[in-house]
Short mmCIF file of C-alpha atoms in Angstrom, two decimals:
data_model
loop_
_atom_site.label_atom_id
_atom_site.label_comp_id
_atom_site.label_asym_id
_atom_site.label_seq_id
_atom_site.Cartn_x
_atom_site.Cartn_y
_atom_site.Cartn_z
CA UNK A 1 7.74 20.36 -31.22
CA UNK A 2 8.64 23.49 -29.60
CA UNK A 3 11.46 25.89 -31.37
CA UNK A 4 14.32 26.78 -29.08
CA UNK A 5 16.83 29.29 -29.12
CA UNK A 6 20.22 30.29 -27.10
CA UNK A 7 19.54 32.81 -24.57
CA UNK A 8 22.81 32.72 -22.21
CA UNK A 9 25.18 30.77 -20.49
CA UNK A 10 25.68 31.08 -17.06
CA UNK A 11 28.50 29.99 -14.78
CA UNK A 12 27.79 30.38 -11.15
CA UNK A 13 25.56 26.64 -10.78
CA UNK A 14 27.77 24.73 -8.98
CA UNK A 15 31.53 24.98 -8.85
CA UNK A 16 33.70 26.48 -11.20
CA UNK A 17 33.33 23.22 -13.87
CA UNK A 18 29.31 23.36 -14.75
CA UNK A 19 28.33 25.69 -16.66
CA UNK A 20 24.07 26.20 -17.47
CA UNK A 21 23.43 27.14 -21.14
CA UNK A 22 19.93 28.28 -20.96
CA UNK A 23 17.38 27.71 -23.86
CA UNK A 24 14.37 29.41 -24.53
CA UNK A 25 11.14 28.74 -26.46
CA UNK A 26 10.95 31.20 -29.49
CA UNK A 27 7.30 31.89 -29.61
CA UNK A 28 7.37 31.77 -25.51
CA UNK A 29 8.76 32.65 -22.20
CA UNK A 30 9.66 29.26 -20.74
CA UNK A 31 13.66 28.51 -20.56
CA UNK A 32 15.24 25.24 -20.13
CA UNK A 33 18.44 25.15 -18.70
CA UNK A 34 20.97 22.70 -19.82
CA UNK A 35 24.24 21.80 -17.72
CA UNK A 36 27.74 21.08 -19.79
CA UNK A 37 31.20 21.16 -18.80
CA UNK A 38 33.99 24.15 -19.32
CA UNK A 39 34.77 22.95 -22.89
CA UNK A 40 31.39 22.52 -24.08
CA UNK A 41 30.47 26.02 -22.81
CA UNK A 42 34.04 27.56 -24.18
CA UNK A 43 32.26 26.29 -27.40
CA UNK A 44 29.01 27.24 -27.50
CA UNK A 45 30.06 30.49 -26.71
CA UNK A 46 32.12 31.00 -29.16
CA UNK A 47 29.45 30.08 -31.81
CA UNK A 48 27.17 32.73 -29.51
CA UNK A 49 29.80 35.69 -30.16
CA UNK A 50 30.50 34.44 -34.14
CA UNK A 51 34.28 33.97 -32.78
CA UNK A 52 36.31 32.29 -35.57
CA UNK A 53 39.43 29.94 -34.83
CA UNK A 54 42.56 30.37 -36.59
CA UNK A 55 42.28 26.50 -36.73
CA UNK A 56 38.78 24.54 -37.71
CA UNK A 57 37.66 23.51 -34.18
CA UNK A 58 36.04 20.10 -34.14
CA UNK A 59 32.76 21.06 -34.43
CA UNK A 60 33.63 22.85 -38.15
CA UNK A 61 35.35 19.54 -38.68
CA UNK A 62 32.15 17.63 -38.75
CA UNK A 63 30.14 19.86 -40.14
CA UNK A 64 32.52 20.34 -43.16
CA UNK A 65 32.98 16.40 -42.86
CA UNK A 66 29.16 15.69 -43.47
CA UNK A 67 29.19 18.33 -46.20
CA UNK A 68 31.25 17.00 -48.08
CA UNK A 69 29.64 13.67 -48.26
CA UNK A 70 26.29 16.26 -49.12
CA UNK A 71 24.94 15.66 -45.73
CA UNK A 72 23.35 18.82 -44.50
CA UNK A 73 22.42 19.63 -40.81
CA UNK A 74 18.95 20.43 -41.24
CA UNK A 75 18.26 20.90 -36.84
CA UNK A 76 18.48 19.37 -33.57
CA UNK A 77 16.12 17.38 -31.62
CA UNK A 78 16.23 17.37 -27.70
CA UNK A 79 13.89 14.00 -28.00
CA UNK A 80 14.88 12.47 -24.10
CA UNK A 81 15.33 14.12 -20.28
CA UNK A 82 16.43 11.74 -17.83
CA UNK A 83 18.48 11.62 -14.59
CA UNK A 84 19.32 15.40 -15.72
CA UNK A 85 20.99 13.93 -18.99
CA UNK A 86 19.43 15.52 -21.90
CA UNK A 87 19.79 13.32 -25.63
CA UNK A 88 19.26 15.14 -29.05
CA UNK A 89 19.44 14.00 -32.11
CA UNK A 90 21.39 15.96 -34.99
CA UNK A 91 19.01 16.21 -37.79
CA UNK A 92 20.49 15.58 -41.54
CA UNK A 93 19.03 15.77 -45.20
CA UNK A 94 21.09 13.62 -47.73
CA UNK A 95 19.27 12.16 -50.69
CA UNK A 96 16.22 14.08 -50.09
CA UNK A 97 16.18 11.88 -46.53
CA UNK A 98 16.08 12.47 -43.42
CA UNK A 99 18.92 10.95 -40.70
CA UNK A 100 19.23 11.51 -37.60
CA UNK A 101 22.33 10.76 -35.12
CA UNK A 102 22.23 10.58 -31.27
CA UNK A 103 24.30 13.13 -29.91
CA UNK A 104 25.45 15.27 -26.47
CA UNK A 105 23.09 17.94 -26.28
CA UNK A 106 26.53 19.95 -25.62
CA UNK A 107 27.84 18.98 -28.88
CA UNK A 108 24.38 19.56 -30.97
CA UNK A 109 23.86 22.88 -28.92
CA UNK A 110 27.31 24.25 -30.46
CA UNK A 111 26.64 22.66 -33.82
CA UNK A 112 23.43 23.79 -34.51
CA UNK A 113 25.02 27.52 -33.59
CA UNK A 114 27.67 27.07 -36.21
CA UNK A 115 25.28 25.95 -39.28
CA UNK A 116 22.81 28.50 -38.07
CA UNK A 117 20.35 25.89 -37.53
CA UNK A 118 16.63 25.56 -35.25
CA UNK A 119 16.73 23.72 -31.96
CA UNK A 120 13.95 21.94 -31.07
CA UNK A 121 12.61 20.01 -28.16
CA UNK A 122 9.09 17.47 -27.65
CA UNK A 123 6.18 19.40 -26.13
CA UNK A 124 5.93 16.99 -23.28
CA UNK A 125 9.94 18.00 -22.27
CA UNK A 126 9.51 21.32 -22.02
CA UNK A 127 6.01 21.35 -20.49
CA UNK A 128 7.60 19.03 -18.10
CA UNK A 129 11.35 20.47 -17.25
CA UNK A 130 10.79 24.06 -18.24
CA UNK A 131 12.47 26.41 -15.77
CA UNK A 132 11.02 29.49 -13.86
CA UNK A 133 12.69 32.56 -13.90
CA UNK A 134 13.02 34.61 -10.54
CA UNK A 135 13.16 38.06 -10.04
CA UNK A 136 16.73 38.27 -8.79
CA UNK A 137 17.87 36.68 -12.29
CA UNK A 138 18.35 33.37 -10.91
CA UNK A 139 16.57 30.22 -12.36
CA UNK A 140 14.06 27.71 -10.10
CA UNK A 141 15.06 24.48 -11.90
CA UNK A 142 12.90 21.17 -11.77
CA UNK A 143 14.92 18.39 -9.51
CA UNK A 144 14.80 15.99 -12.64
CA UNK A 145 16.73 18.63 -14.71
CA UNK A 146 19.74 18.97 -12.93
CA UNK A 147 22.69 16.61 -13.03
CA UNK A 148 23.80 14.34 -9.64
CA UNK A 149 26.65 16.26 -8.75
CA UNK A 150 24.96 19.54 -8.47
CA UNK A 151 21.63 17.61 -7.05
CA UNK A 152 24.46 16.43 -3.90
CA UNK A 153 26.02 20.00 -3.63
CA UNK A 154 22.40 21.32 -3.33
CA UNK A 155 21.56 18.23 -0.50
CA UNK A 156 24.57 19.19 1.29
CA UNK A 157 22.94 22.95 1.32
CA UNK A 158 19.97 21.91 2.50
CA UNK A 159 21.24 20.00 5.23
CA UNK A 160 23.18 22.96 6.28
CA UNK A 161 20.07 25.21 6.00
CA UNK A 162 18.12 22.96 7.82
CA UNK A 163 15.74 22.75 4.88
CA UNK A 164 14.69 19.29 5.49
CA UNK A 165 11.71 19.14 3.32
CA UNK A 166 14.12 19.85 -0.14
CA UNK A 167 16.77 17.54 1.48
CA UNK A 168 13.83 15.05 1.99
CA UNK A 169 13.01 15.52 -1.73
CA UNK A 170 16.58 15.50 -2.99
CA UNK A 171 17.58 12.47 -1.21
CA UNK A 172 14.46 10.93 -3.10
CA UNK A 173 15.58 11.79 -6.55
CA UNK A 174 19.70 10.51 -6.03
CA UNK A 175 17.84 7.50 -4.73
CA UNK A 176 15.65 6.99 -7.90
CA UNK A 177 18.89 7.30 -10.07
CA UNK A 178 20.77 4.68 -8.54
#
């Protein structure tokens, strides 16, 4: 398992509604971004900067939910990829055991922030998705990575660009996901 931590968030993927939170190995230079929605981002953001709510937001909720029936996050797991949805687990010790409960990647990203816990993905994931990092700043994303919306917004570019080869290879991937 590869150690992960939060590097950024960026906003400019594909209209104003998905966001790119992107993860990076610790001991490494390969980043993985993940897309979530306005509210998930708003989040995880706010865990980023150490902003505090006047209110417990519903992420301090569960964690001081499982707390007090002495669960403890211990981590998160990014265990699956597919069809550009990434699934984690949320990693908890109770009893001296170990459970661990499917979650949004979203959801675990912005938890794990809060309890200051590691992130953590399987070595085959990020060997596999693991973004490259251009010199302009921007990121070169696999196609199996990226949601169907923003895979469609990026076909209709294509098209327009007469860059027939990526709309070839776009068209491919919607098709495998139907």
């Amino acid at each position: 398992m590869v150690e992960l931590e939060v590097r950024d968030i960026m906003s400019r993927v594909s209209g104003n509604m998905v966001f790119a939170v992107i993860l990076k190995e610790k001991e490494g230079n390969r980043v993985l971004p993940v897309m979530v929605g306005l509210l998930e981002a708003q989040a995880i953001s706010a865990a980023m900067k150490g902003i505090s709510l006047p209110r417990p937001s519903i992420y301090d909720l569960y964690l001081t939910s499982s707390r007090s029936f002495d669960a403890y996050l211990q981590g998160v797991r990014i265990y699956k990829i597919q069809g550009g949805i990434f699934y984690s687990y949320l990693v908890f010790e109770k009893d001296g055991g170990t459970m661990m409960i499917d979650s949004r990647t979203s959801d675990a990203i912005a938890l794990a922030l809060r309890a200051g816990v590691p992130l953590f993905i399987e070595d085959e994931l990020i060997d596999r998705y693991s973004a490259q990092e251009e010199r302009t700043g921007s990121f070169s994303m696999p196609i199996a990575t990226v949601d169907a919306e923003t895979l469609r917004a990026a076909l209709a570019n294509a098209i327009e660009t007469e860059n027939y080869e990526l709309a070839a290879q776009l068209r491919d991937e919607l098709s495998k996901r139907k």
